[in-house]
Amino acid sequence: MTDAWELADPGRVDLRLLAAAPVEVVAPGLLHAGGLAIRYDPALLTPAVEAVPLDDDELARVWGPALYRVTLSGQALVASHTLTAGRLLSR
């Protein structure tokens, strides 16, 4: 999966993703979530990961006890970016 965008005027961005599996910051520019590798430009974005506990029994039965919110924050003005996610081939 690829998500590419370009802004007419550069600005500060916060990209948010939700994952059902715990998210690990493996290296600058690389996150692992379950069997996915998520790549972003570490010169433009800084990740923060937080667990969001699910207190609804119906949701928890499907998703597990928590979801994981990833916020990729722009540390400077950003004009464009391409975020990719794909299946992990090896660790």
PDB file of C-alpha atoms in Angstrom:
ATOM      1  CA  MET A   1       0.000   0.000   0.000  1.00  0.00           C
ATOM      2  CA  THR A   2       1.294   3.454  -0.819  1.00  0.00           C
ATOM      3  CA  ASP A   3      -0.113   6.787   0.314  1.00  0.00           C
ATOM      4  CA  ALA A   4       1.464   9.748  -1.477  1.00  0.00           C
ATOM      5  CA  TRP A   5       0.419  13.374  -1.132  1.00  0.00           C
ATOM      6  CA  GLU A   6       1.588  16.847  -1.959  1.00  0.00           C
ATOM      7  CA  LEU A   7       0.528  20.132  -0.338  1.00  0.00           C
ATOM      8  CA  ALA A   8       0.122  23.368  -2.287  1.00  0.00           C
ATOM      9  CA  ASP A   9       1.683  25.189   0.678  1.00  0.00           C
ATOM     10  CA  PRO A  10       4.116  23.327   2.959  1.00  0.00           C
ATOM     11  CA  GLY A  11       2.803  22.928   6.493  1.00  0.00           C
ATOM     12  CA  ARG A  12       3.098  21.025   9.727  1.00  0.00           C
ATOM     13  CA  VAL A  13       1.521  17.583   9.472  1.00  0.00           C
ATOM     14  CA  ASP A  14       0.486  14.846  11.871  1.00  0.00           C
ATOM     15  CA  LEU A  15      -0.342  11.519  10.214  1.00  0.00           C
ATOM     16  CA  ARG A  16      -2.265   9.041  12.369  1.00  0.00           C
ATOM     17  CA  LEU A  17      -2.504   5.303  11.858  1.00  0.00           C
ATOM     18  CA  LEU A  18      -4.252   2.633  13.937  1.00  0.00           C
ATOM     19  CA  ALA A  19      -2.941  -0.907  14.200  1.00  0.00           C
ATOM     20  CA  ALA A  20      -4.421  -3.988  15.836  1.00  0.00           C
ATOM     21  CA  ALA A  21      -0.939  -5.398  16.597  1.00  0.00           C
ATOM     22  CA  PRO A  22       1.724  -3.777  18.771  1.00  0.00           C
ATOM     23  CA  VAL A  23       3.893  -1.339  16.798  1.00  0.00           C
ATOM     24  CA  GLU A  24       7.679  -1.352  17.112  1.00  0.00           C
ATOM     25  CA  VAL A  25       9.980   1.450  15.968  1.00  0.00           C
ATOM     26  CA  VAL A  26      12.676  -0.730  14.374  1.00  0.00           C
ATOM     27  CA  ALA A  27      14.900   2.008  12.939  1.00  0.00           C
ATOM     28  CA  PRO A  28      14.530   5.593  11.778  1.00  0.00           C
ATOM     29  CA  GLY A  29      12.009   5.420   8.943  1.00  0.00           C
ATOM     30  CA  LEU A  30      10.797   1.891   9.712  1.00  0.00           C
ATOM     31  CA  LEU A  31       7.962   0.573  11.891  1.00  0.00           C
ATOM     32  CA  HIS A  32       6.815  -3.030  12.294  1.00  0.00           C
ATOM     33  CA  ALA A  33       3.190  -3.797  13.152  1.00  0.00           C
ATOM     34  CA  GLY A  34       2.279  -7.458  13.190  1.00  0.00           C
ATOM     35  CA  GLY A  35       3.361  -8.714   9.782  1.00  0.00           C
ATOM     36  CA  LEU A  36       3.639  -5.262   8.190  1.00  0.00           C
ATOM     37  CA  ALA A  37       6.586  -2.981   7.560  1.00  0.00           C
ATOM     38  CA  ILE A  38       5.674   0.716   7.442  1.00  0.00           C
ATOM     39  CA  ARG A  39       8.200   3.083   5.852  1.00  0.00           C
ATOM     40  CA  TYR A  40       8.332   6.864   6.119  1.00  0.00           C
ATOM     41  CA  ASP A  41      10.954   9.595   5.688  1.00  0.00           C
ATOM     42  CA  PRO A  42      12.648  10.042   9.103  1.00  0.00           C
ATOM     43  CA  ALA A  43      14.081  13.401   7.999  1.00  0.00           C
ATOM     44  CA  LEU A  44      10.510  14.729   7.819  1.00  0.00           C
ATOM     45  CA  LEU A  45       8.509  12.714  10.367  1.00  0.00           C
ATOM     46  CA  THR A  46       9.002  11.493  13.932  1.00  0.00           C
ATOM     47  CA  PRO A  47       6.899   8.575  15.249  1.00  0.00           C
ATOM     48  CA  ALA A  48       5.080   8.248  18.559  1.00  0.00           C
ATOM     49  CA  VAL A  49       3.262   5.026  19.462  1.00  0.00           C
ATOM     50  CA  GLU A  50       0.644   4.631  22.174  1.00  0.00           C
ATOM     51  CA  ALA A  51      -1.622   1.781  23.236  1.00  0.00           C
ATOM     52  CA  VAL A  52      -5.318   2.682  23.316  1.00  0.00           C
ATOM     53  CA  PRO A  53      -7.084   0.275  25.706  1.00  0.00           C
ATOM     54  CA  LEU A  54     -10.485  -0.942  24.535  1.00  0.00           C
ATOM     55  CA  ASP A  55     -13.069  -0.832  27.302  1.00  0.00           C
ATOM     56  CA  ASP A  56     -15.915  -2.019  25.068  1.00  0.00           C
ATOM     57  CA  ASP A  57     -16.270  -5.807  25.388  1.00  0.00           C
ATOM     58  CA  GLU A  58     -17.645  -6.203  21.851  1.00  0.00           C
ATOM     59  CA  LEU A  59     -14.713  -4.333  20.282  1.00  0.00           C
ATOM     60  CA  ALA A  60     -12.179  -6.072  22.533  1.00  0.00           C
ATOM     61  CA  ARG A  61     -13.548  -9.463  21.489  1.00  0.00           C
ATOM     62  CA  VAL A  62     -12.740  -8.625  17.846  1.00  0.00           C
ATOM     63  CA  TRP A  63      -9.592  -6.456  18.168  1.00  0.00           C
ATOM     64  CA  GLY A  64      -8.082  -7.594  21.454  1.00  0.00           C
ATOM     65  CA  PRO A  65      -7.517  -5.546  24.599  1.00  0.00           C
ATOM     66  CA  ALA A  66      -5.985  -2.530  22.821  1.00  0.00           C
ATOM     67  CA  LEU A  67      -5.366  -0.813  19.517  1.00  0.00           C
ATOM     68  CA  TYR A  68      -2.102   0.987  18.807  1.00  0.00           C
ATOM     69  CA  ARG A  69      -2.117   4.595  17.596  1.00  0.00           C
ATOM     70  CA  VAL A  70       0.883   5.794  15.607  1.00  0.00           C
ATOM     71  CA  THR A  71       1.352   9.531  15.141  1.00  0.00           C
ATOM     72  CA  LEU A  72       3.952  10.590  12.581  1.00  0.00           C
ATOM     73  CA  SER A  73       4.636  14.262  13.307  1.00  0.00           C
ATOM     74  CA  GLY A  74       6.329  16.680  10.960  1.00  0.00           C
ATOM     75  CA  GLN A  75       9.240  18.374  12.667  1.00  0.00           C
ATOM     76  CA  ALA A  76       9.478  21.018   9.953  1.00  0.00           C
ATOM     77  CA  LEU A  77       7.250  22.253   7.158  1.00  0.00           C
ATOM     78  CA  VAL A  78       6.378  19.351   4.869  1.00  0.00           C
ATOM     79  CA  ALA A  79       5.453  19.767   1.193  1.00  0.00           C
ATOM     80  CA  SER A  80       5.031  16.125   0.139  1.00  0.00           C
ATOM     81  CA  HIS A  81       5.558  12.602   1.376  1.00  0.00           C
ATOM     82  CA  THR A  82       5.073   8.959   0.455  1.00  0.00           C
ATOM     83  CA  LEU A  83       4.177   6.466   3.154  1.00  0.00           C
ATOM     84  CA  THR A  84       4.367   2.753   2.285  1.00  0.00           C
ATOM     85  CA  ALA A  85       3.201  -0.361   4.078  1.00  0.00           C
ATOM     86  CA  GLY A  86       3.808  -3.910   2.983  1.00  0.00           C
ATOM     87  CA  ARG A  87       4.157  -7.450   4.203  1.00  0.00           C
ATOM     88  CA  LEU A  88       7.321  -8.286   6.122  1.00  0.00           C
ATOM     89  CA  LEU A  89       9.482 -10.709   4.163  1.00  0.00           C
ATOM     90  CA  SER A  90      12.018 -11.273   6.941  1.00  0.00           C
ATOM     91  CA  ARG A  91      13.027  -9.758  10.252  1.00  0.00           C
TER      92      ARG A  91
END
